[in-house]
Amino acid sequence: MKNIILFTFFLLCSISLKAQYQEGTIIFKNNTNKEGFIKTRANDSVKFKENEEDQTVVYDHKHIIGFDIDGLKYRYVRTNRTDPPSLYLEIESGKIMLYGLYMQGGTSSIGFGHWY
């Protein structure tokens, strides 16, 4: 029941990040992470800088597995073999992973399960 309520909540809420940099943690492919300021871009890449004065570095699915902002987990997920991974919001993790579609500037999301 809790999962249904949580899923419904995310369907009804807009899942979009602000255009400004937000404090968060970026997670690299080797499972190391860095805290700093993150800004998403329209092409599923992110800009990152450790301090507000630093130069920005652009990362995409080739460099990172995702990032965390305000307790929300954003991950790159491959939905088919031919397309590159896209950015999704991790809603539930366990035997079945539940992701919400991240749409920058959008007003809705969809979810799907991912089997391991």
mmCIF file of N, CA and C in Angstrom:
data_model
loop_
_atom_site.group_PDB
_atom_site.id
_atom_site.type_symbol
_atom_site.label_atom_id
_atom_site.label_comp_id
_atom_site.label_asym_id
_atom_site.label_seq_id
_atom_site.Cartn_x
_atom_site.Cartn_y
_atom_site.Cartn_z
ATOM 1 N N MET A 1 0.823 -1.190 0.000
ATOM 2 C CA MET A 1 0.000 0.000 0.000
ATOM 3 C C MET A 1 0.868 1.255 0.000
ATOM 4 N N LYS A 2 1.943 1.202 0.791
ATOM 5 C CA LYS A 2 2.845 2.349 0.862
ATOM 6 C C LYS A 2 3.444 2.659 -0.496
ATOM 7 N N ASN A 3 3.820 1.607 -1.237
ATOM 8 C CA ASN A 3 4.411 1.792 -2.561
ATOM 9 C C ASN A 3 3.429 2.410 -3.541
ATOM 10 N N ILE A 4 2.166 2.017 -3.451
ATOM 11 C CA ILE A 4 1.143 2.566 -4.339
ATOM 12 C C ILE A 4 0.954 4.056 -4.053
ATOM 13 N N ILE A 5 0.919 4.420 -2.783
ATOM 14 C CA ILE A 5 0.767 5.827 -2.423
ATOM 15 C C ILE A 5 1.974 6.628 -2.885
ATOM 16 N N LEU A 6 3.159 6.086 -2.689
ATOM 17 C CA LEU A 6 4.381 6.752 -3.122
ATOM 18 C C LEU A 6 4.399 6.917 -4.634
ATOM 19 N N PHE A 7 4.049 5.881 -5.357
ATOM 20 C CA PHE A 7 4.024 5.940 -6.816
ATOM 21 C C PHE A 7 3.004 6.966 -7.300
ATOM 22 N N THR A 8 1.827 6.989 -6.712
ATOM 23 C CA THR A 8 0.799 7.950 -7.081
ATOM 24 C C THR A 8 1.252 9.374 -6.812
ATOM 25 N N PHE A 9 1.915 9.560 -5.690
ATOM 26 C CA PHE A 9 2.439 10.888 -5.350
ATOM 27 C C PHE A 9 3.382 11.392 -6.438
ATOM 28 N N PHE A 10 4.285 10.528 -6.904
ATOM 29 C CA PHE A 10 5.231 10.947 -7.932
ATOM 30 C C PHE A 10 4.563 11.147 -9.289
ATOM 31 N N LEU A 11 3.488 10.421 -9.553
ATOM 32 C CA LEU A 11 2.778 10.640 -10.806
ATOM 33 C C LEU A 11 2.074 11.990 -10.822
ATOM 34 N N LEU A 12 1.569 12.404 -9.670
ATOM 35 C CA LEU A 12 0.824 13.649 -9.600
ATOM 36 C C LEU A 12 1.712 14.876 -9.477
ATOM 37 N N CYS A 13 2.913 14.680 -9.012
ATOM 38 C CA CYS A 13 3.819 15.814 -8.813
ATOM 39 C C CYS A 13 4.685 16.016 -10.047
ATOM 40 N N SER A 14 5.038 17.221 -10.269
ATOM 41 C CA SER A 14 5.978 17.526 -11.347
ATOM 42 C C SER A 14 7.377 17.209 -10.857
ATOM 43 N N ILE A 15 8.119 16.455 -11.661
ATOM 44 C CA ILE A 15 9.482 16.094 -11.288
ATOM 45 C C ILE A 15 10.412 16.855 -12.218
ATOM 46 N N SER A 16 10.769 18.033 -11.789
ATOM 47 C CA SER A 16 11.693 18.819 -12.593
ATOM 48 C C SER A 16 12.644 19.549 -11.669
ATOM 49 N N LEU A 17 13.866 19.721 -12.136
ATOM 50 C CA LEU A 17 14.868 20.427 -11.364
ATOM 51 C C LEU A 17 14.901 21.873 -11.800
ATOM 52 N N LYS A 18 15.294 22.739 -10.906
ATOM 53 C CA LYS A 18 15.414 24.148 -11.220
ATOM 54 C C LYS A 18 16.593 24.370 -12.153
ATOM 55 N N ALA A 19 16.585 25.509 -12.834
ATOM 56 C CA ALA A 19 17.666 25.818 -13.769
ATOM 57 C C ALA A 19 18.953 26.186 -13.039
ATOM 58 N N GLN A 20 18.877 26.596 -11.777
ATOM 59 C CA GLN A 20 20.064 26.967 -11.030
ATOM 60 C C GLN A 20 20.799 25.713 -10.558
ATOM 61 N N TYR A 21 22.035 25.949 -10.151
ATOM 62 C CA TYR A 21 22.813 24.859 -9.554
ATOM 63 C C TYR A 21 22.209 24.509 -8.203
ATOM 64 N N GLN A 22 22.186 23.214 -7.902
ATOM 65 C CA GLN A 22 21.685 22.739 -6.629
ATOM 66 C C GLN A 22 22.763 21.906 -5.960
ATOM 67 N N GLU A 23 22.803 21.966 -4.645
ATOM 68 C CA GLU A 23 23.768 21.152 -3.914
ATOM 69 C C GLU A 23 23.380 19.690 -4.039
ATOM 70 N N GLY A 24 24.387 18.854 -4.269
ATOM 71 C CA GLY A 24 24.110 17.439 -4.413
ATOM 72 C C GLY A 24 25.389 16.631 -4.451
ATOM 73 N N THR A 25 25.221 15.358 -4.681
ATOM 74 C CA THR A 25 26.338 14.418 -4.752
ATOM 75 C C THR A 25 26.302 13.730 -6.098
ATOM 76 N N ILE A 26 27.429 13.741 -6.782
ATOM 77 C CA ILE A 26 27.548 13.082 -8.073
ATOM 78 C C ILE A 26 28.240 11.735 -7.857
ATOM 79 N N ILE A 27 27.762 10.681 -8.510
ATOM 80 C CA ILE A 27 28.275 9.329 -8.296
ATOM 81 C C ILE A 27 28.940 8.838 -9.587
ATOM 82 N N PHE A 28 30.231 8.552 -9.499
ATOM 83 C CA PHE A 28 31.003 8.130 -10.658
ATOM 84 C C PHE A 28 30.873 6.627 -10.878
ATOM 85 N N LYS A 29 31.294 6.176 -12.046
ATOM 86 C CA LYS A 29 31.198 4.755 -12.407
ATOM 87 C C LYS A 29 32.000 3.845 -11.481
ATOM 88 N N ASN A 30 33.080 4.350 -10.862
ATOM 89 C CA ASN A 30 33.886 3.524 -9.957
ATOM 90 C C ASN A 30 33.367 3.575 -8.516
ATOM 91 N N ASN A 31 32.113 4.024 -8.346
ATOM 92 C CA ASN A 31 31.416 4.120 -7.053
ATOM 93 C C ASN A 31 32.031 5.115 -6.085
ATOM 94 N N THR A 32 32.844 6.036 -6.573
ATOM 95 C CA THR A 32 33.271 7.160 -5.746
ATOM 96 C C THR A 32 32.281 8.287 -5.973
ATOM 97 N N ASN A 33 32.238 9.228 -5.056
ATOM 98 C CA ASN A 33 31.325 10.348 -5.231
ATOM 99 C C ASN A 33 31.971 11.653 -4.788
ATOM 100 N N LYS A 34 31.397 12.751 -5.267
ATOM 101 C CA LYS A 34 31.849 14.089 -4.921
ATOM 102 C C LYS A 34 30.636 14.942 -4.617
ATOM 103 N N GLU A 35 30.777 15.762 -3.605
ATOM 104 C CA GLU A 35 29.718 16.708 -3.296
ATOM 105 C C GLU A 35 30.041 18.036 -3.943
ATOM 106 N N GLY A 36 29.004 18.719 -4.388
ATOM 107 C CA GLY A 36 29.197 20.005 -5.032
ATOM 108 C C GLY A 36 27.884 20.552 -5.537
ATOM 109 N N PHE A 37 27.958 21.274 -6.644
ATOM 110 C CA PHE A 37 26.790 21.920 -7.221
ATOM 111 C C PHE A 37 26.507 21.317 -8.587
ATOM 112 N N ILE A 38 25.236 20.951 -8.810
ATOM 113 C CA ILE A 38 24.826 20.212 -10.006
ATOM 114 C C ILE A 38 23.734 20.978 -10.736
ATOM 115 N N LYS A 39 23.836 20.983 -12.054
ATOM 116 C CA LYS A 39 22.805 21.576 -12.905
ATOM 117 C C LYS A 39 22.560 20.623 -14.065
ATOM 118 N N THR A 40 21.310 20.254 -14.306
ATOM 119 C CA THR A 40 21.001 19.344 -15.407
ATOM 120 C C THR A 40 20.930 20.118 -16.715
ATOM 121 N N ARG A 41 21.204 19.407 -17.793
ATOM 122 C CA ARG A 41 21.141 19.979 -19.129
ATOM 123 C C ARG A 41 20.095 19.228 -19.938
ATOM 124 N N ALA A 42 19.657 19.815 -21.025
ATOM 125 C CA ALA A 42 18.576 19.243 -21.834
ATOM 126 C C ALA A 42 18.958 17.928 -22.502
ATOM 127 N N ASN A 43 20.255 17.679 -22.722
ATOM 128 C CA ASN A 43 20.674 16.471 -23.430
ATOM 129 C C ASN A 43 21.051 15.336 -22.479
ATOM 130 N N ASP A 44 20.464 15.298 -21.286
ATOM 131 C CA ASP A 44 20.708 14.252 -20.283
ATOM 132 C C ASP A 44 22.127 14.258 -19.729
ATOM 133 N N SER A 45 22.820 15.354 -19.861
ATOM 134 C CA SER A 45 24.115 15.483 -19.207
ATOM 135 C C SER A 45 23.957 16.469 -18.050
ATOM 136 N N VAL A 46 24.965 16.547 -17.192
ATOM 137 C CA VAL A 46 24.906 17.448 -16.047
ATOM 138 C C VAL A 46 26.180 18.277 -15.978
ATOM 139 N N LYS A 47 26.006 19.492 -15.483
ATOM 140 C CA LYS A 47 27.154 20.342 -15.192
ATOM 141 C C LYS A 47 27.440 20.190 -13.702
ATOM 142 N N PHE A 48 28.719 20.126 -13.345
ATOM 143 C CA PHE A 48 29.103 19.931 -11.955
ATOM 144 C C PHE A 48 30.277 20.830 -11.612
ATOM 145 N N LYS A 49 30.252 21.388 -10.412
ATOM 146 C CA LYS A 49 31.401 22.111 -9.874
ATOM 147 C C LYS A 49 31.410 21.926 -8.369
ATOM 148 N N GLU A 50 32.615 21.741 -7.822
ATOM 149 C CA GLU A 50 32.742 21.471 -6.390
ATOM 150 C C GLU A 50 32.431 22.710 -5.553
ATOM 151 N N ASN A 51 32.863 23.875 -6.007
ATOM 152 C CA ASN A 51 32.590 25.147 -5.329
ATOM 153 C C ASN A 51 31.913 26.078 -6.317
ATOM 154 N N GLU A 52 31.212 27.071 -5.804
ATOM 155 C CA GLU A 52 30.500 27.983 -6.689
ATOM 156 C C GLU A 52 31.436 28.750 -7.607
ATOM 157 N N GLU A 53 32.688 28.955 -7.204
ATOM 158 C CA GLU A 53 33.641 29.720 -8.002
ATOM 159 C C GLU A 53 34.369 28.860 -9.030
ATOM 160 N N ASP A 54 34.311 27.540 -8.923
ATOM 161 C CA ASP A 54 35.052 26.633 -9.794
ATOM 162 C C ASP A 54 34.502 26.631 -11.213
ATOM 163 N N GLN A 55 35.346 26.139 -12.128
ATOM 164 C CA GLN A 55 34.917 25.910 -13.503
ATOM 165 C C GLN A 55 33.967 24.714 -13.526
ATOM 166 N N THR A 56 32.987 24.748 -14.418
ATOM 167 C CA THR A 56 32.061 23.621 -14.521
ATOM 168 C C THR A 56 32.676 22.505 -15.359
ATOM 169 N N VAL A 57 32.315 21.292 -15.002
ATOM 170 C CA VAL A 57 32.710 20.097 -15.741
ATOM 171 C C VAL A 57 31.419 19.417 -16.170
ATOM 172 N N VAL A 58 31.349 19.012 -17.425
ATOM 173 C CA VAL A 58 30.146 18.356 -17.941
ATOM 174 C C VAL A 58 30.351 16.842 -17.891
ATOM 175 N N TYR A 59 29.376 16.146 -17.291
ATOM 176 C CA TYR A 59 29.390 14.688 -17.216
ATOM 177 C C TYR A 59 28.140 14.146 -17.879
ATOM 178 N N ASP A 60 28.246 12.930 -18.403
ATOM 179 C CA ASP A 60 27.085 12.231 -18.925
ATOM 180 C C ASP A 60 27.159 10.760 -18.516
ATOM 181 N N HIS A 61 26.356 9.919 -19.127
ATOM 182 C CA HIS A 61 26.284 8.507 -18.742
ATOM 183 C C HIS A 61 27.605 7.775 -18.929
ATOM 184 N N LYS A 62 28.523 8.314 -19.707
ATOM 185 C CA LYS A 62 29.819 7.671 -19.910
ATOM 186 C C LYS A 62 30.729 7.836 -18.692
ATOM 187 N N HIS A 63 30.462 8.843 -17.870
ATOM 188 C CA HIS A 63 31.327 9.165 -16.737
ATOM 189 C C HIS A 63 30.701 8.862 -15.376
ATOM 190 N N ILE A 64 29.381 9.017 -15.272
ATOM 191 C CA ILE A 64 28.712 8.878 -13.974
ATOM 192 C C ILE A 64 27.528 7.919 -14.085
ATOM 193 N N ILE A 65 27.127 7.367 -12.920
ATOM 194 C CA ILE A 65 25.925 6.525 -12.913
ATOM 195 C C ILE A 65 24.698 7.328 -12.488
ATOM 196 N N GLY A 66 24.931 8.515 -11.912
ATOM 197 C CA GLY A 66 23.820 9.360 -11.504
ATOM 198 C C GLY A 66 24.239 10.378 -10.478
ATOM 199 N N PHE A 67 23.223 10.976 -9.848
ATOM 200 C CA PHE A 67 23.476 11.979 -8.824
ATOM 201 C C PHE A 67 22.292 12.039 -7.874
ATOM 202 N N ASP A 68 22.538 12.588 -6.686
ATOM 203 C CA ASP A 68 21.510 12.751 -5.658
ATOM 204 C C ASP A 68 21.363 14.233 -5.350
ATOM 205 N N ILE A 69 20.121 14.706 -5.328
ATOM 206 C CA ILE A 69 19.811 16.092 -4.959
ATOM 207 C C ILE A 69 18.593 16.069 -4.046
ATOM 208 N N ASP A 70 18.696 16.728 -2.908
ATOM 209 C CA ASP A 70 17.573 16.855 -1.965
ATOM 210 C C ASP A 70 16.931 15.515 -1.617
ATOM 211 N N GLY A 71 17.730 14.497 -1.432
ATOM 212 C CA GLY A 71 17.208 13.187 -1.057
ATOM 213 C C GLY A 71 16.630 12.385 -2.216
ATOM 214 N N LEU A 72 16.606 12.951 -3.417
ATOM 215 C CA LEU A 72 16.111 12.239 -4.593
ATOM 216 C C LEU A 72 17.296 11.681 -5.371
ATOM 217 N N LYS A 73 17.125 10.471 -5.902
ATOM 218 C CA LYS A 73 18.196 9.784 -6.618
ATOM 219 C C LYS A 73 17.880 9.763 -8.108
ATOM 220 N N TYR A 74 18.742 10.367 -8.888
ATOM 221 C CA TYR A 74 18.610 10.379 -10.339
ATOM 222 C C TYR A 74 19.674 9.448 -10.909
ATOM 223 N N ARG A 75 19.268 8.509 -11.761
ATOM 224 C CA ARG A 75 20.180 7.506 -12.292
ATOM 225 C C ARG A 75 20.020 7.398 -13.801
ATOM 226 N N TYR A 76 21.125 7.029 -14.456
ATOM 227 C CA TYR A 76 21.081 6.736 -15.888
ATOM 228 C C TYR A 76 20.639 5.290 -16.044
ATOM 229 N N VAL A 77 19.613 5.080 -16.866
ATOM 230 C CA VAL A 77 19.052 3.753 -17.083
ATOM 231 C C VAL A 77 18.941 3.514 -18.585
ATOM 232 N N ARG A 78 19.415 2.353 -19.029
ATOM 233 C CA ARG A 78 19.296 1.970 -20.432
ATOM 234 C C ARG A 78 17.967 1.226 -20.586
ATOM 235 N N THR A 79 17.094 1.734 -21.450
ATOM 236 C CA THR A 79 15.780 1.116 -21.634
ATOM 237 C C THR A 79 15.734 0.171 -22.818
ATOM 238 N N ASN A 80 16.695 0.300 -23.730
ATOM 239 C CA ASN A 80 16.824 -0.676 -24.812
ATOM 240 C C ASN A 80 18.274 -0.717 -25.250
ATOM 241 N N ARG A 81 18.605 -1.648 -26.100
ATOM 242 C CA ARG A 81 20.014 -1.877 -26.448
ATOM 243 C C ARG A 81 20.598 -0.846 -27.397
ATOM 244 N N THR A 82 19.773 -0.159 -28.157
ATOM 245 C CA THR A 82 20.310 0.742 -29.176
ATOM 246 C C THR A 82 20.459 2.186 -28.704
ATOM 247 N N ASP A 83 19.619 2.629 -27.801
ATOM 248 C CA ASP A 83 19.676 4.016 -27.333
ATOM 249 C C ASP A 83 20.613 4.150 -26.142
ATOM 250 N N PRO A 84 21.230 5.307 -25.996
ATOM 251 C CA PRO A 84 22.060 5.526 -24.798
ATOM 252 C C PRO A 84 21.175 5.634 -23.554
ATOM 253 N N PRO A 85 21.746 5.436 -22.368
ATOM 254 C CA PRO A 85 20.955 5.562 -21.141
ATOM 255 C C PRO A 85 20.365 6.959 -20.995
ATOM 256 N N SER A 86 19.206 7.034 -20.391
ATOM 257 C CA SER A 86 18.533 8.300 -20.112
ATOM 258 C C SER A 86 18.442 8.499 -18.612
ATOM 259 N N LEU A 87 18.181 9.711 -18.218
ATOM 260 C CA LEU A 87 18.111 10.069 -16.810
ATOM 261 C C LEU A 87 16.720 9.791 -16.256
ATOM 262 N N TYR A 88 16.660 9.003 -15.156
ATOM 263 C CA TYR A 88 15.403 8.652 -14.510
ATOM 264 C C TYR A 88 15.509 8.894 -13.007
ATOM 265 N N LEU A 89 14.374 9.135 -12.392
ATOM 266 C CA LEU A 89 14.290 9.288 -10.946
ATOM 267 C C LEU A 89 14.059 7.918 -10.330
ATOM 268 N N GLU A 90 14.931 7.510 -9.405
ATOM 269 C CA GLU A 90 14.770 6.218 -8.728
ATOM 270 C C GLU A 90 13.734 6.374 -7.628
ATOM 271 N N ILE A 91 12.611 5.684 -7.781
ATOM 272 C CA ILE A 91 11.515 5.794 -6.822
ATOM 273 C C ILE A 91 11.616 4.713 -5.750
ATOM 274 N N GLU A 92 11.907 3.500 -6.171
ATOM 275 C CA GLU A 92 11.970 2.372 -5.247
ATOM 276 C C GLU A 92 13.095 1.453 -5.693
ATOM 277 N N SER A 93 13.864 0.941 -4.727
ATOM 278 C CA SER A 93 14.918 0.001 -5.083
ATOM 279 C C SER A 93 14.732 -1.293 -4.297
ATOM 280 N N GLY A 94 15.205 -2.361 -4.848
ATOM 281 C CA GLY A 94 15.072 -3.689 -4.252
ATOM 282 C C GLY A 94 15.230 -4.718 -5.342
ATOM 283 N N LYS A 95 14.473 -5.836 -5.257
ATOM 284 C CA LYS A 95 14.518 -6.837 -6.319
ATOM 285 C C LYS A 95 14.035 -6.244 -7.635
ATOM 286 N N ILE A 96 13.047 -5.394 -7.544
ATOM 287 C CA ILE A 96 12.547 -4.676 -8.705
ATOM 288 C C ILE A 96 12.838 -3.199 -8.491
ATOM 289 N N MET A 97 13.465 -2.587 -9.479
ATOM 290 C CA MET A 97 13.760 -1.162 -9.412
ATOM 291 C C MET A 97 12.617 -0.404 -10.075
ATOM 292 N N LEU A 98 12.106 0.626 -9.411
ATOM 293 C CA LEU A 98 11.032 1.440 -9.967
ATOM 294 C C LEU A 98 11.587 2.825 -10.243
ATOM 295 N N TYR A 99 11.471 3.260 -11.490
ATOM 296 C CA TYR A 99 11.977 4.560 -11.909
ATOM 297 C C TYR A 99 10.832 5.415 -12.418
ATOM 298 N N GLY A 100 10.965 6.704 -12.227
ATOM 299 C CA GLY A 100 10.046 7.672 -12.812
ATOM 300 C C GLY A 100 10.780 8.396 -13.915
ATOM 301 N N LEU A 101 10.114 8.632 -15.009
ATOM 302 C CA LEU A 101 10.726 9.311 -16.138
ATOM 303 C C LEU A 101 10.992 10.756 -15.773
ATOM 304 N N TYR A 102 12.227 11.178 -15.918
ATOM 305 C CA TYR A 102 12.606 12.551 -15.634
ATOM 306 C C TYR A 102 12.412 13.380 -16.891
ATOM 307 N N MET A 103 11.554 14.382 -16.797
ATOM 308 C CA MET A 103 11.311 15.271 -17.924
ATOM 309 C C MET A 103 11.644 16.683 -17.485
ATOM 310 N N GLN A 104 12.691 17.242 -18.041
ATOM 311 C CA GLN A 104 13.095 18.584 -17.656
ATOM 312 C C GLN A 104 12.041 19.570 -18.137
ATOM 313 N N GLY A 105 11.452 20.285 -17.174
ATOM 314 C CA GLY A 105 10.428 21.256 -17.513
ATOM 315 C C GLY A 105 9.068 20.633 -17.754
ATOM 316 N N GLY A 106 8.958 19.322 -17.632
ATOM 317 C CA GLY A 106 7.700 18.630 -17.861
ATOM 318 C C GLY A 106 6.819 18.666 -16.624
ATOM 319 N N THR A 107 5.597 18.179 -16.785
ATOM 320 C CA THR A 107 4.662 18.209 -15.678
ATOM 321 C C THR A 107 4.187 16.837 -15.256
ATOM 322 N N SER A 108 4.737 15.777 -15.851
ATOM 323 C CA SER A 108 4.281 14.452 -15.455
ATOM 324 C C SER A 108 5.434 13.472 -15.538
ATOM 325 N N SER A 109 5.211 12.300 -14.982
ATOM 326 C CA SER A 109 6.216 11.252 -15.059
ATOM 327 C C SER A 109 5.516 9.915 -15.205
ATOM 328 N N ILE A 110 6.259 8.937 -15.701
ATOM 329 C CA ILE A 110 5.732 7.583 -15.774
ATOM 330 C C ILE A 110 6.709 6.679 -15.066
ATOM 331 N N GLY A 111 6.267 5.531 -14.652
ATOM 332 C CA GLY A 111 7.154 4.600 -13.958
ATOM 333 C C GLY A 111 7.197 3.281 -14.676
ATOM 334 N N PHE A 112 8.277 2.553 -14.428
ATOM 335 C CA PHE A 112 8.389 1.211 -14.962
ATOM 336 C C PHE A 112 9.295 0.422 -14.048
ATOM 337 N N GLY A 113 9.159 -0.885 -14.088
ATOM 338 C CA GLY A 113 9.985 -1.756 -13.269
ATOM 339 C C GLY A 113 11.183 -2.247 -14.053
ATOM 340 N N HIS A 114 12.265 -2.477 -13.362
ATOM 341 C CA HIS A 114 13.473 -2.998 -13.996
ATOM 342 C C HIS A 114 13.900 -4.246 -13.225
ATOM 343 N N TRP A 115 13.960 -5.365 -13.899
ATOM 344 C CA TRP A 115 14.297 -6.631 -13.237
ATOM 345 C C TRP A 115 15.781 -6.837 -13.196
ATOM 346 N N TYR A 116 16.269 -7.370 -12.112
ATOM 347 C CA TYR A 116 17.677 -7.740 -11.994
ATOM 348 C C TYR A 116 17.820 -9.225 -11.877
#
